[in-house]
Coordinates of C-alpha atoms and ligand atoms in Angstrom, one line a residue:
Chain A
M1 CA 0.0 0.0 0.0
K2 CA 1.5 3.3 -1.1
L3 CA 0.1 6.3 0.7
L4 CA 0.8 10.0 0.2
V5 CA -0.1 12.4 3.0
C6 CA -0.2 16.1 2.3
I7 CA 1.3 18.1 5.2
S8 CA 0.9 21.8 5.8
K9 CA 2.2 24.0 8.5
A10 CA -0.2 26.1 10.5
P11 CA 0.2 28.6 13.3
D12 CA -0.2 27.1 16.8
T13 CA -3.8 27.2 17.9
T14 CA -3.0 29.7 20.7
S15 CA -1.2 32.1 18.3
K16 CA -2.3 35.7 18.5
I17 CA -3.7 36.6 15.1
A18 CA -2.3 40.0 13.9
F19 CA -1.2 41.5 10.6
T20 CA 1.5 43.8 9.4
D21 CA 2.5 45.8 6.3
G22 CA -0.8 47.7 6.1
N23 CA -2.8 44.5 7.0
T24 CA -1.4 42.6 4.0
K25 CA 0.8 40.1 5.8
F26 CA 0.2 37.7 8.7
D27 CA 2.4 38.9 11.6
E28 CA 4.7 35.9 12.3
N29 CA 6.3 37.6 15.2
G30 CA 6.3 35.2 18.1
V31 CA 4.2 32.7 16.2
Q32 CA 5.0 29.0 16.7
Y33 CA 4.3 26.8 13.7
I34 CA 2.9 23.3 14.1
V35 CA 1.9 20.6 11.7
N36 CA -1.7 21.4 10.8
P37 CA -3.6 19.3 13.4
Y38 CA -5.9 17.6 10.9
D39 CA -3.0 16.6 8.7
E40 CA -1.0 15.3 11.6
W41 CA -3.5 13.7 14.1
Y42 CA -5.9 12.2 11.5
A43 CA -4.4 11.9 8.0
L44 CA -0.9 11.0 8.9
V45 CA -1.6 8.7 11.8
R46 CA -4.3 6.8 10.0
A47 CA -1.9 6.3 7.1
L48 CA 0.8 5.0 9.4
E49 CA -1.7 2.6 11.0
L50 CA -2.8 1.2 7.7
V51 CA 0.8 0.7 6.5
E52 CA 1.7 -1.0 9.9
A53 CA -1.2 -3.4 9.4
N54 CA -0.9 -4.0 5.7
G55 CA 2.7 -3.2 4.7
G56 CA 3.7 -0.4 2.3
S57 CA 5.0 3.1 2.7
V58 CA 3.9 6.6 3.8
T59 CA 5.4 9.5 1.9
T60 CA 4.5 13.1 3.0
I61 CA 4.4 16.0 0.6
T62 CA 4.5 19.7 1.4
V63 CA 4.5 22.7 -0.8
G64 CA 6.6 25.2 1.0
T65 CA 10.0 26.8 1.5
A66 CA 13.0 25.6 3.6
A67 CA 11.3 27.3 6.6
D68 CA 8.8 24.5 6.5
E69 CA 11.3 21.8 7.1
P70 CA 10.9 21.6 10.9
T71 CA 7.2 20.6 10.4
I72 CA 8.2 18.1 7.7
R73 CA 10.7 16.6 10.1
K74 CA 8.0 16.4 12.8
A75 CA 5.9 14.3 10.4
L76 CA 8.9 12.0 9.7
A77 CA 9.5 11.7 13.5
I78 CA 5.9 10.5 13.9
G79 CA 6.7 7.8 11.5
A80 CA 6.4 8.7 7.8
N81 CA 9.0 6.9 5.6
D82 CA 10.1 9.8 3.5
A83 CA 9.1 13.3 2.6
V84 CA 8.9 15.5 -0.5
R85 CA 9.0 19.2 -0.4
I86 CA 7.9 21.1 -3.5
D87 CA 10.1 24.2 -3.3
A88 CA 7.7 27.2 -3.5
P89 CA 5.7 29.2 -1.0
A90 CA 2.1 28.0 -0.7
T91 CA 0.2 31.1 -1.8
D92 CA -2.9 29.8 -3.4
P93 CA -4.9 26.5 -3.1
Y94 CA -5.0 25.9 -6.8
F95 CA -1.2 26.4 -7.0
V96 CA -0.7 23.9 -4.2
A97 CA -3.1 21.4 -5.6
K98 CA -1.5 21.6 -9.0
Q99 CA 2.0 21.0 -7.6
I100 CA 0.9 17.9 -5.6
A101 CA -1.1 16.5 -8.5
E102 CA 1.8 17.0 -10.8
Y103 CA 4.1 15.1 -8.4
A104 CA 1.6 12.3 -7.6
K105 CA 0.2 11.7 -11.1
D106 CA 2.6 8.9 -12.2
K107 CA 3.7 7.5 -8.8
G108 CA 0.9 5.0 -8.2
F109 CA -0.3 6.1 -4.8
D110 CA -3.3 4.2 -3.6
V111 CA -4.6 6.9 -1.4
I112 CA -3.7 10.6 -1.2
L113 CA -4.7 11.9 2.2
T114 CA -5.1 15.4 3.5
G115 CA -6.5 16.9 6.7
K116 CA -10.1 18.3 6.3
E117 CA -8.8 21.9 6.2
T118 CA -5.9 23.9 7.5
I119 CA -6.6 25.9 10.7
D120 CA -5.3 29.1 9.1
F121 CA -7.1 29.4 5.8
N122 CA -9.9 27.0 6.6
G123 CA -10.3 26.6 2.8
A124 CA -10.8 22.9 2.5
Q125 CA -9.9 23.4 -1.1
V126 CA -6.7 21.5 -1.9
S127 CA -7.9 17.9 -1.6
G128 CA -10.9 18.4 -3.9
M129 CA -8.8 20.2 -6.4
I130 CA -6.1 17.4 -6.5
A131 CA -8.9 14.9 -7.0
E132 CA -10.3 16.8 -9.9
I133 CA -7.0 17.4 -11.6
L134 CA -6.1 13.7 -11.3
D135 CA -9.7 12.7 -12.2
L136 CA -10.0 10.6 -9.0
P137 CA -12.9 10.2 -6.5
F138 CA -12.7 12.3 -3.4
V139 CA -14.1 11.4 0.0
S140 CA -14.3 14.4 2.2
L141 CA -14.4 14.6 6.0
A142 CA -13.7 10.8 6.5
Q143 CA -13.8 9.7 10.1
K144 CA -13.0 6.0 9.7
M145 CA -11.2 4.2 6.9
E146 CA -10.4 0.5 6.4
V147 CA -8.7 -0.8 3.2
A148 CA -9.0 -4.4 2.0
G149 CA -7.3 -5.1 -1.3
N150 CA -8.2 -2.2 -3.5
T151 CA -11.5 -1.4 -1.8
A152 CA -11.7 1.2 1.0
T153 CA -14.7 1.4 3.4
I154 CA -15.1 4.8 4.9
E155 CA -17.4 6.1 7.6
R156 CA -18.3 9.8 7.9
D157 CA -20.9 12.0 9.5
V158 CA -23.3 13.7 7.0
P159 CA -25.9 16.3 7.8
G160 CA -28.6 14.5 9.9
G161 CA -26.7 11.3 10.4
S162 CA -23.7 9.2 9.2
E163 CA -23.0 7.0 6.3
I164 CA -20.7 4.1 5.3
I165 CA -19.3 4.3 1.7
E166 CA -17.2 2.2 -0.5
V167 CA -14.7 3.4 -3.0
A168 CA -11.9 1.7 -5.1
T169 CA -8.3 2.9 -4.9
P170 CA -6.9 5.2 -6.0
F171 CA -8.7 8.1 -4.5
V172 CA -8.2 11.3 -2.5
L173 CA -9.5 11.6 1.1
S174 CA -9.7 14.4 3.6
A175 CA -9.5 13.3 7.2
A176 CA -11.6 14.6 10.1
K177 CA -11.8 13.8 13.8
G178 CA -12.2 10.2 14.6
M179 CA -9.8 8.8 12.1
A180 CA -7.0 8.2 14.6
E181 CA -5.5 9.3 17.9
Q182 CA -2.7 11.8 18.0
R183 CA 0.8 10.3 18.3
I184 CA 3.6 11.9 20.2
P185 CA 6.9 11.3 18.5
N186 CA 9.4 9.5 20.8
M187 CA 13.2 10.1 21.0
R188 CA 13.9 7.3 18.6
G189 CA 11.5 8.7 16.0
I190 CA 13.0 12.2 16.4
M191 CA 16.5 10.8 15.9
A192 CA 15.5 8.7 12.9
A193 CA 13.7 11.6 11.3
R194 CA 17.0 13.5 10.9
T195 CA 18.3 11.0 8.4
K196 CA 15.1 10.0 6.6
P197 CA 15.0 11.1 3.0
L198 CA 13.5 14.6 2.3
T199 CA 13.5 15.2 -1.4
V200 CA 13.3 18.8 -2.6
V201 CA 11.5 19.1 -6.0
P202 CA 11.3 22.2 -8.1
A203 CA 7.8 23.6 -8.5
V204 CA 6.0 23.6 -11.9
S205 CA 4.9 26.9 -13.3
V206 CA 1.3 27.7 -12.4
E207 CA -0.5 31.1 -12.1
N208 CA -2.1 31.8 -8.8
A209 CA -5.9 31.7 -9.2
T210 CA -6.4 33.9 -6.2
T211 CA -4.5 36.5 -4.2
V212 CA -5.1 37.8 -0.7
V213 CA -5.2 41.6 -1.0
S214 CA -5.7 42.4 2.7
Y215 CA -6.7 41.1 6.1
E216 CA -9.1 42.5 8.7
L217 CA -9.7 41.6 12.3
P218 CA -13.3 41.3 13.4
P219 CA -14.8 44.4 15.1
A220 CA -14.3 44.4 18.8
K221 CA -17.2 42.9 20.8
S222 CA -19.1 45.4 22.9
E223 CA -18.8 45.0 26.6
C224 CA -20.5 42.0 28.2
K225 CA -23.7 42.9 30.0
Y226 CA -24.2 40.9 33.2
F227 CA -27.4 39.5 34.6
T228 CA -27.9 37.6 37.8
A229 CA -29.7 34.3 38.0
D230 CA -32.8 36.2 39.3
Q231 CA -32.9 38.4 36.1
M232 CA -33.7 35.8 33.5
D233 CA -36.8 37.6 32.3
E234 CA -34.6 40.7 31.8
L235 CA -32.0 38.6 29.9
V236 CA -34.8 37.1 27.6
A237 CA -36.1 40.7 27.0
A238 CA -32.6 41.8 26.0
L239 CA -32.2 38.9 23.7
H240 CA -35.5 39.8 22.1
N241 CA -35.5 43.6 22.0
E242 CA -31.8 44.4 21.9
A243 CA -30.0 41.5 20.2
K244 CA -33.0 40.5 18.2
A245 CA -31.7 37.0 18.6
I246 CA -35.1 35.4 19.6
Chain B
M1 CA -23.1 39.0 -15.5
S2 CA -24.4 35.4 -15.6
V3 CA -24.4 33.4 -12.4
L4 CA -25.0 29.8 -11.6
V5 CA -26.1 28.7 -8.1
F6 CA -25.9 25.1 -7.0
V7 CA -28.2 24.1 -4.2
E8 CA -29.5 20.8 -2.9
S9 CA -33.1 20.0 -1.7
K10 CA -33.7 17.7 1.2
D11 CA -37.0 15.8 1.6
G12 CA -38.4 17.8 -1.3
K13 CA -37.5 21.2 0.3
F14 CA -34.8 23.8 0.2
S15 CA -33.2 25.2 3.4
K16 CA -32.7 28.8 4.3
A17 CA -29.0 28.4 3.3
A18 CA -30.2 27.6 -0.2
F19 CA -32.3 30.8 -0.3
E20 CA -29.3 32.7 0.9
A21 CA -27.2 31.3 -1.9
V22 CA -29.8 32.1 -4.5
S23 CA -30.2 35.7 -3.2
Y24 CA -26.5 36.1 -3.2
G25 CA -26.3 35.0 -6.8
N26 CA -29.1 37.4 -7.7
K27 CA -27.2 40.3 -6.2
I28 CA -24.3 39.5 -8.6
G29 CA -26.2 38.9 -11.8
T30 CA -28.8 37.0 -13.7
T31 CA -29.1 33.8 -11.8
T32 CA -29.8 30.3 -12.9
V33 CA -30.0 27.5 -10.4
I34 CA -28.7 24.0 -10.9
T35 CA -30.1 21.3 -8.6
F36 CA -30.9 17.6 -8.5
G37 CA -33.4 15.3 -6.8
D38 CA -37.1 15.0 -6.6
A39 CA -38.3 18.4 -5.3
S40 CA -41.7 19.3 -7.0
D41 CA -41.8 21.8 -9.8
D42 CA -43.6 24.2 -7.5
V43 CA -40.8 24.0 -5.0
L44 CA -38.3 24.5 -7.8
A45 CA -40.1 27.4 -9.3
G46 CA -40.3 28.9 -5.7
L47 CA -36.6 29.6 -5.9
G48 CA -37.7 32.5 -8.2
N49 CA -38.9 34.2 -5.1
Y50 CA -35.2 34.6 -4.1
G51 CA -34.2 35.9 -7.5
A52 CA -33.6 32.8 -9.7
S53 CA -34.8 33.4 -13.3
K54 CA -34.4 29.7 -14.3
V55 CA -34.0 26.5 -12.4
L56 CA -32.3 23.5 -14.1
V57 CA -32.9 20.2 -12.5
N58 CA -31.3 16.8 -13.1
K59 CA -33.4 13.9 -12.0
S60 CA -31.0 11.1 -12.4
V61 CA -27.7 12.0 -10.6
D62 CA -27.0 10.4 -7.3
G63 CA -26.1 13.1 -4.9
K64 CA -23.3 11.1 -3.3
N65 CA -21.0 11.2 -6.3
E66 CA -19.3 14.5 -6.2
Q67 CA -17.4 13.7 -9.4
Q68 CA -20.8 13.4 -11.2
L69 CA -22.2 16.5 -9.5
T70 CA -19.0 18.4 -10.5
R71 CA -19.6 17.5 -14.1
L72 CA -23.3 18.4 -13.8
I73 CA -22.5 21.8 -12.5
H74 CA -19.7 22.4 -15.0
A75 CA -22.0 21.4 -17.9
A76 CA -24.7 23.8 -16.5
A77 CA -22.2 26.6 -16.3
E78 CA -21.1 26.0 -19.9
A79 CA -24.7 25.8 -21.0
T80 CA -25.7 29.1 -19.3
G81 CA -22.4 30.9 -19.9
A82 CA -22.0 31.5 -16.2
E83 CA -18.8 33.2 -15.2
T84 CA -19.6 32.9 -11.5
V85 CA -20.7 29.8 -9.7
V86 CA -22.1 30.1 -6.2
M87 CA -22.4 27.2 -3.7
I88 CA -23.0 26.8 0.0
Q89 CA -19.9 26.1 2.2
D90 CA -21.5 23.0 3.8
Q91 CA -20.3 19.4 3.6
L92 CA -21.4 18.9 0.0
G93 CA -20.1 22.3 -1.1
K94 CA -16.7 21.7 0.6
A95 CA -16.5 18.4 -1.4
I96 CA -17.4 19.7 -4.8
A97 CA -16.7 23.5 -5.0
P98 CA -12.9 22.9 -5.3
R99 CA -13.5 20.3 -7.9
V100 CA -15.7 22.5 -9.9
A101 CA -13.2 25.3 -9.6
A102 CA -10.3 23.1 -10.8
R103 CA -12.5 21.8 -13.7
M104 CA -13.5 25.4 -14.8
N105 CA -9.9 26.8 -14.3
A106 CA -11.6 29.2 -11.9
G107 CA -10.3 30.7 -8.7
H108 CA -12.2 29.5 -5.7
I109 CA -13.3 31.7 -2.8
S110 CA -14.1 29.4 0.1
G111 CA -16.1 30.7 3.1
A112 CA -17.4 34.0 1.6
V113 CA -19.1 36.2 4.2
A114 CA -19.9 39.2 1.9
L115 CA -20.9 40.1 -1.6
P116 CA -18.0 40.6 -4.1
D117 CA -16.4 44.1 -4.3
T118 CA -15.9 44.7 -8.0
S119 CA -14.5 48.3 -7.7
N120 CA -11.0 46.9 -8.3
G121 CA -11.1 43.4 -9.8
F122 CA -13.3 40.8 -8.1
V123 CA -12.6 40.7 -4.3
V124 CA -14.6 38.7 -1.8
K125 CA -14.3 38.8 2.0
T126 CA -13.8 35.3 3.6
Y127 CA -13.2 34.1 7.1
V128 CA -9.7 32.8 7.9
Y129 CA -7.8 31.8 11.0
S130 CA -10.9 29.9 12.3
G131 CA -13.0 33.0 12.4
K132 CA -10.3 35.1 14.2
A133 CA -9.8 37.2 11.1
F134 CA -11.1 37.9 7.6
A135 CA -9.2 38.0 4.3
N136 CA -10.1 40.0 1.2
V137 CA -9.3 37.5 -1.6
K138 CA -9.0 38.6 -5.2
V139 CA -9.8 36.2 -8.0
N140 CA -7.3 36.4 -10.8
T141 CA -9.1 34.2 -13.3
P142 CA -12.0 35.2 -15.6
K143 CA -14.3 32.6 -13.9
R144 CA -14.8 32.0 -10.2
V145 CA -16.4 29.7 -7.7
I146 CA -17.7 31.2 -4.5
S147 CA -18.7 29.1 -1.5
L148 CA -20.9 31.1 0.9
V149 CA -21.1 30.4 4.6
S150 CA -24.6 30.2 6.0
N151 CA -26.2 32.9 8.1
A152 CA -23.8 35.5 6.7
L153 CA -26.3 37.3 4.4
A154 CA -30.0 37.0 4.9
P155 CA -32.2 35.8 2.0
V156 CA -34.2 38.5 0.2
A157 CA -37.6 37.6 -1.2
T158 CA -38.3 39.2 -4.5
G159 CA -41.8 37.9 -5.2
G160 CA -40.6 36.4 -8.6
S161 CA -41.0 33.0 -10.0
A162 CA -38.6 30.9 -12.0
S163 CA -39.0 28.7 -15.1
V164 CA -38.1 25.0 -14.5
E165 CA -36.3 22.8 -17.0
V166 CA -34.9 19.3 -16.8
F167 CA -31.1 19.4 -17.5
N168 CA -29.1 16.4 -18.5
A169 CA -25.4 16.0 -19.2
D170 CA -22.7 13.4 -19.6
L171 CA -21.9 12.6 -16.0
G172 CA -19.4 9.7 -16.2
D173 CA -19.5 6.8 -13.8
A174 CA -20.5 6.8 -10.2
K175 CA -17.4 5.8 -8.3
I176 CA -18.7 6.1 -4.7
K177 CA -21.2 3.6 -3.3
V178 CA -23.2 4.3 -0.2
K179 CA -23.6 1.0 1.7
E180 CA -25.4 2.3 4.8
M181 CA -27.0 5.4 6.1
K182 CA -27.6 6.0 9.8
S183 CA -30.0 8.8 10.8
Q184 CA -29.3 10.9 13.8
G185 CA -32.9 11.9 14.1
A186 CA -34.6 15.1 13.3
G187 CA -33.4 18.6 14.1
V188 CA -31.5 21.3 12.4
P189 CA -27.9 20.3 11.7
L190 CA -25.4 22.4 13.7
P191 CA -23.8 24.3 10.9
E192 CA -27.1 25.6 9.8
A193 CA -28.7 26.2 13.2
E194 CA -29.7 29.8 14.1
L195 CA -30.0 29.1 17.8
V196 CA -27.5 26.9 19.6
V197 CA -27.3 25.8 23.3
S198 CA -23.9 24.4 24.2
A199 CA -22.4 23.0 27.4
G200 CA -19.0 22.0 28.6
R201 CA -17.2 20.2 31.4
G202 CA -18.9 22.4 33.9
L203 CA -22.0 20.2 33.5
K204 CA -20.1 17.5 35.4
G205 CA -21.5 14.4 33.6
P206 CA -23.7 13.2 30.8
E207 CA -26.6 12.5 33.1
N208 CA -27.0 16.3 33.7
W209 CA -27.7 17.2 30.0
G210 CA -31.4 17.3 30.6
I211 CA -31.3 20.9 31.7
V212 CA -29.3 21.8 28.5
E213 CA -31.8 19.9 26.3
D214 CA -34.8 21.5 28.0
L215 CA -33.5 25.0 27.2
A216 CA -32.7 23.9 23.6
K217 CA -36.2 22.6 23.3
A218 CA -37.8 25.7 24.7
L219 CA -35.9 27.8 22.2
G220 CA -36.1 25.4 19.3
A221 CA -32.3 25.3 19.3
T222 CA -29.7 22.7 18.4
T223 CA -27.3 21.4 21.1
A224 CA -23.5 21.6 20.9
C225 CA -20.7 20.9 23.3
S226 CA -17.0 21.6 24.0
R227 CA -14.3 19.2 22.8
P228 CA -13.5 17.4 26.1
V229 CA -17.1 16.6 26.5
A230 CA -17.2 14.8 23.2
D231 CA -13.8 13.2 23.8
I232 CA -14.9 11.6 27.1
G233 CA -18.1 10.4 25.4
W234 CA -20.6 12.5 27.3
R235 CA -21.9 13.8 24.0
P236 CA -21.7 12.6 20.4
H237 CA -18.8 13.9 18.3
H238 CA -21.0 15.7 15.8
E239 CA -21.9 18.2 18.6
H240 CA -18.3 19.2 19.2
V241 CA -17.8 22.8 18.1
G242 CA -14.5 24.8 17.9
Q243 CA -11.3 24.9 16.0
T244 CA -11.1 21.1 15.6
G245 CA -14.9 20.6 15.5
V246 CA -17.7 22.2 13.7
A247 CA -17.4 25.9 13.1
I248 CA -20.8 27.7 13.6
R249 CA -22.2 31.2 13.2
P250 CA -25.7 31.1 14.6
N251 CA -27.7 34.2 15.6
L252 CA -27.5 33.1 19.2
Y253 CA -25.0 30.9 21.0
I254 CA -25.6 30.1 24.7
A255 CA -22.6 28.5 26.4
A256 CA -23.0 27.0 29.9
G257 CA -20.0 25.5 31.9
I258 CA -17.5 26.2 29.0
S259 CA -14.4 28.1 30.0
G260 CA -13.9 29.7 26.5
A261 CA -10.5 28.4 25.6
I262 CA -9.1 30.0 22.4
Q263 CA -9.7 26.8 20.4
H264 CA -13.3 26.7 21.5
L265 CA -13.8 30.4 20.6
A266 CA -12.3 29.8 17.2
G267 CA -15.4 27.8 16.2
V268 CA -18.1 30.0 17.8
N269 CA -16.9 33.6 17.8
S270 CA -18.7 34.4 14.6
S271 CA -22.0 33.9 16.4
K272 CA -24.0 37.1 16.3
T273 CA -24.9 37.1 20.0
I274 CA -23.2 35.1 22.7
V275 CA -24.5 34.4 26.2
V276 CA -22.2 32.8 28.7
I277 CA -23.2 31.1 32.0
N278 CA -20.2 30.3 34.2
T279 CA -19.6 30.0 38.0
D280 CA -16.2 31.7 37.5
S281 CA -16.4 35.4 36.8
E282 CA -12.9 35.3 35.5
A283 CA -13.7 32.6 32.8
P284 CA -12.2 33.9 29.5
F285 CA -15.5 33.3 27.7
F286 CA -17.0 36.4 29.3
K287 CA -14.6 38.5 27.2
A288 CA -16.2 37.2 24.0
A289 CA -19.7 37.4 25.4
N290 CA -22.5 39.9 24.8
Y291 CA -24.4 38.8 27.8
G292 CA -23.1 37.0 30.9
V293 CA -24.5 35.3 33.9
V294 CA -22.0 34.5 36.7
G295 CA -23.8 31.6 38.3
D296 CA -24.2 27.9 38.6
A297 CA -25.5 26.3 35.3
F298 CA -27.6 23.9 37.4
D299 CA -29.5 26.9 38.8
V300 CA -29.4 29.3 35.9
L301 CA -30.3 27.0 33.0
P302 CA -33.7 25.9 34.4
R303 CA -34.5 29.5 35.3
L304 CA -33.6 30.6 31.8
T305 CA -35.8 27.8 30.3
E306 CA -38.7 29.0 32.4
A307 CA -38.2 32.6 31.3
I308 CA -38.1 31.5 27.6
N309 CA -41.2 29.5 28.0
K310 CA -43.0 32.4 29.6
F311 CA -41.8 34.7 26.8
K312 CA -43.0 32.3 24.2
A313 CA -46.3 31.9 25.8
A314 CA -46.8 35.6 25.8
Q315 CA -45.9 36.0 22.1
Ligands
FAD1 C1 -5.0 21.9 19.2 C2 -6.2 22.0 20.0 C3 -7.5 22.1 19.5 C4 -8.6 22.2 20.3 N1 -9.8 22.2 19.7 C5 -10.9 22.5 20.5 C6 -12.2 22.6 19.9 O1 -12.4 22.5 18.7 N2 -13.3 22.8 20.7 C7 -13.1 22.9 22.1 O2 -14.2 23.1 22.7 N3 -11.9 22.7 22.6 C8 -10.8 22.5 21.9 N4 -9.6 22.3 22.5 C9 -9.6 22.2 24.0 C10 -9.6 23.6 24.6 O3 -8.3 24.0 24.8 C11 -10.2 23.5 26.0 O4 -9.5 22.5 26.8 C12 -11.7 23.1 26.1 O5 -12.4 23.9 25.2 C13 -12.2 23.2 27.4 O6 -13.5 22.7 27.5 P1 -14.6 23.1 28.6 O7 -14.7 24.6 28.6 O8 -15.8 22.3 28.5 O9 -13.9 22.6 30.0 P2 -13.1 23.4 31.1 O10 -12.0 24.2 30.5 O11 -12.7 22.4 32.1 O12 -14.1 24.5 31.6 C14 -15.2 24.2 32.4 C15 -15.8 25.5 32.8 O13 -17.0 25.2 33.4 C16 -17.2 26.2 34.5 N5 -18.0 25.5 35.5 C17 -17.8 24.5 36.4 N6 -18.9 24.2 37.0 C18 -19.9 25.0 36.6 C19 -21.2 25.1 36.9 N7 -21.8 24.3 37.8 N8 -21.9 26.0 36.3 C20 -21.4 26.8 35.4 N9 -20.1 26.8 35.0 C21 -19.3 25.8 35.6 C22 -15.8 26.4 35.0 O14 -15.6 27.6 35.7 C23 -15.0 26.4 33.7 O15 -14.9 27.6 33.1 C24 -8.5 22.2 21.7 C25 -7.2 22.2 22.3 C26 -6.1 22.1 21.5 C27 -4.7 22.0 22.1

């Protein structure tokens, strides 16, 4: 079984979100980058479990600059066999999808896994785009996956319930909560990661389909108004008259 | 400008999110809807009330196969000459909008919260950093796909009616097979809910959720929970909201016994009104709240339920 896991970096979940250069750039000052949690906890760990059970290999792929290598090494420390970095900043989802599709198209991967979205752009775009470019089925928001031969059985929540679906390899999958449990890399993993192969591949030329022109922070919340437990009628009146929420 | 809006009917009906998407399209240009399934012609024509001039319906496609839906939408965009495709940023939209964009060589705006600004190119405001910020994203391609988050822009009734036409296209093979469906029961799914009552570890145990459900019932709200509560199995996973759970933007979010950790806030801070009930007056959640009650949820929730019932009875 040959699996490709797309790994993106993301600012740590406790990062202060601020912008610089006239609100055109994310302020990286003091920001700690982590492996995007959905990529790490769910996509990568489930890929590792499948390969541990069935044999095969897990390759990670990242579109990014040399600054992304610590997050790539973290994925290797958790257990991926080798890593690929497409050498370009990840500026647009279509650009990223095209790079990954270009790399993967003739390598015979059984499943290409991503997290359900990154926690910075929340776009959930790259996986579907890879699938379309490669003309493969795409299973989004998968919460359980078993693979037997060339058939995968996948469980996921859908609005109003859940479903179990079947799809033949190769396909693209985005992983959501439930797929696996987070793994903390041990010392041996961290040591081994230093010498695992990390191949740097030049990017293919693709125009960015979108560009972020500026960022904004949400308007500050007004002060919290307090009510005591005895003032529930007043709270309900405020929700009705003032907030118009009910 | 010609716009194509993709919406899905459920049990023969369209949701408010669908009306929002059609209204959104209508504000950009002449809007055709592409849909599938077995909604009646009356229901389909009813989309005209939100600005659709024509509704194309495919009666054969199986809604589980996003590859086929992608081809359907692409074919409809070609047939109508649409430069802009609008969808809803829900589970189906997340699965197919990027595919449609890649197929049309279109830039994709995911998570739009406002109408496009066309004063300098085509720029749409979207939420990023799990709702902690917005980005103004410019589309560089002649065509674009916009996925709209629900509850961002209210639907606008125009009083119009749409013509309905069956639309067929070459859809290729169905590659995904649904083997089993489990229903979770009735109720508005969390991402679409306008009213949400949520509770956290402060409720102490699953046996205490009755007071949360009572309030939700009184309001007609959907229930949610914090992550640890889902992790320890007090509540089902689909109720988990936050950065790593469902991101919601209801009109009203009531949180009881939730501390308001940054990862929790990330999924709920786009709510229009937030009410926080917590014993600890220093709980971080109060900083994000519009209304706060410093008190014991076991005491406050039943009183609030009673006040809501009284209010409803007087309406
Ligand atoms: C990478 C990452 C991602 C995460 N993603 C999410 C996410 O998506 N969603 C999420 O929710 N969390 C997430 N978390 C966890 C988050 O950091 C918090 O741990 C979690 O939200 C806390 O849940 P809680 O508020 O229910 O529990 P606690 O933090 O234990 O808070 C319980 C609160 O209840 C109050 N309380 C106690 N008794 C009562 C009472 N009788 N009446 C009223 N109030 C009472 C307490 O004062 C306290 O404020 C994430 C964490 C990490 C590291």
